[in-house]
Amino acid sequence: MSTLTGRVAIITGSSRGIGRAIALGLARQGCNIVVAAKSTESTERLPGSIHTVSKEVEALGAQALPVQVDVRDADQLDALAARTMERFGRIDILINNAGALWWRPLLDTPAKRFDLVMGVNARAAFLACRAVLPHMTAARWGHIINMSPPIDLKAVPGKIAYFISKFGMTLVTHGLAEEVRAANIAVNSLWPVTIIESQASIAWGLGTPEMWRKPDILVDCVLRLVEKEPAALTGQALLDEEFLRSEGVTDFGPYACVPGTQPPRMSWPRV
């Protein structure tokens, strides 16, 4: 039996893409899933919703709770935690996966766009942690994973607003890990070294499939992290490939979207 059987994970932004893949990966290990996202209906432009993913989770034998949530709204995040406790009586894992992408220079970034990336990235992660921590603290067990990169100033030019927001998530990781270490709660950040196939990479034209890896590599990282006792690894900003190598993985070929290709690493973060 998996160590995750009966655990409960909240995953924001899990109606499609990386969040959906993580939800299904955890469900296969017996983890019950709170599918938290804005989309309640699947469309041609944005396939997938909290309901379609919940059905996929249940088809794998796990329980699912679909919750529509705008992560910019503190009250909705508090309600998300409350509904999870009402349904399952526990919150073991929080994956702050919801994200807003804006790779533009400062003069091409209007105030509303700055507010959007800050609200969906840094602020939402901060508030989601606030919402779940009392329950994790009471149980003296928990894992929080923020999908954000190691802080690398080389990445900032041309993407200032975005990296203020993403590095803000990573600062939450570093600071909160120390604040909750004594409560047996792990807080880590996780980031890919290549572009990952997702709605964002497609919509923004971030290369071609030969340059992408599947979300599976992040799924495998998440599984290895949350299967550990929280005290074993916390306060780290991890890169997917480096973390898996430290876990003994040597073959990364199966993660390529196009078999036989070697997706290039992003020029940042530096390792």
XYZ file of C-alpha atoms in Angstrom, residues 1-9 22-33 62 90 92-93 141 143 219-229:
38
model
C 0.000 0.000 0.000
C 1.287 3.449 -0.905
C 2.229 5.797 1.913
C -0.129 8.293 0.263
C -3.243 6.143 0.573
C -5.944 8.175 2.301
C -3.962 11.418 2.244
C -5.696 14.550 0.962
C -4.108 16.976 -1.486
C -0.136 16.043 -10.642
C -3.705 15.353 -9.517
C -3.849 12.118 -11.488
C -0.368 11.076 -10.378
C -1.291 11.472 -6.723
C -4.661 9.761 -7.259
C -2.913 6.704 -8.699
C -1.114 6.418 -5.363
C -4.382 6.496 -3.418
C -4.384 10.178 -2.513
C -7.753 11.934 -2.442
C -7.764 15.113 -4.502
C -9.563 7.957 -5.386
C -7.768 16.568 6.899
C -2.051 16.776 4.090
C -0.679 18.319 0.901
C 2.201 16.602 9.277
C 3.769 19.056 2.625
C 4.630 14.531 -11.272
C 7.472 12.158 -10.404
C 9.182 14.915 -8.407
C 6.009 15.681 -6.460
C 5.451 12.011 -5.656
C 8.995 11.575 -4.373
C 8.704 14.725 -2.257
C 5.384 14.011 -0.576
C 6.247 10.356 0.085
C 9.076 11.565 2.344
C 8.610 12.423 5.979
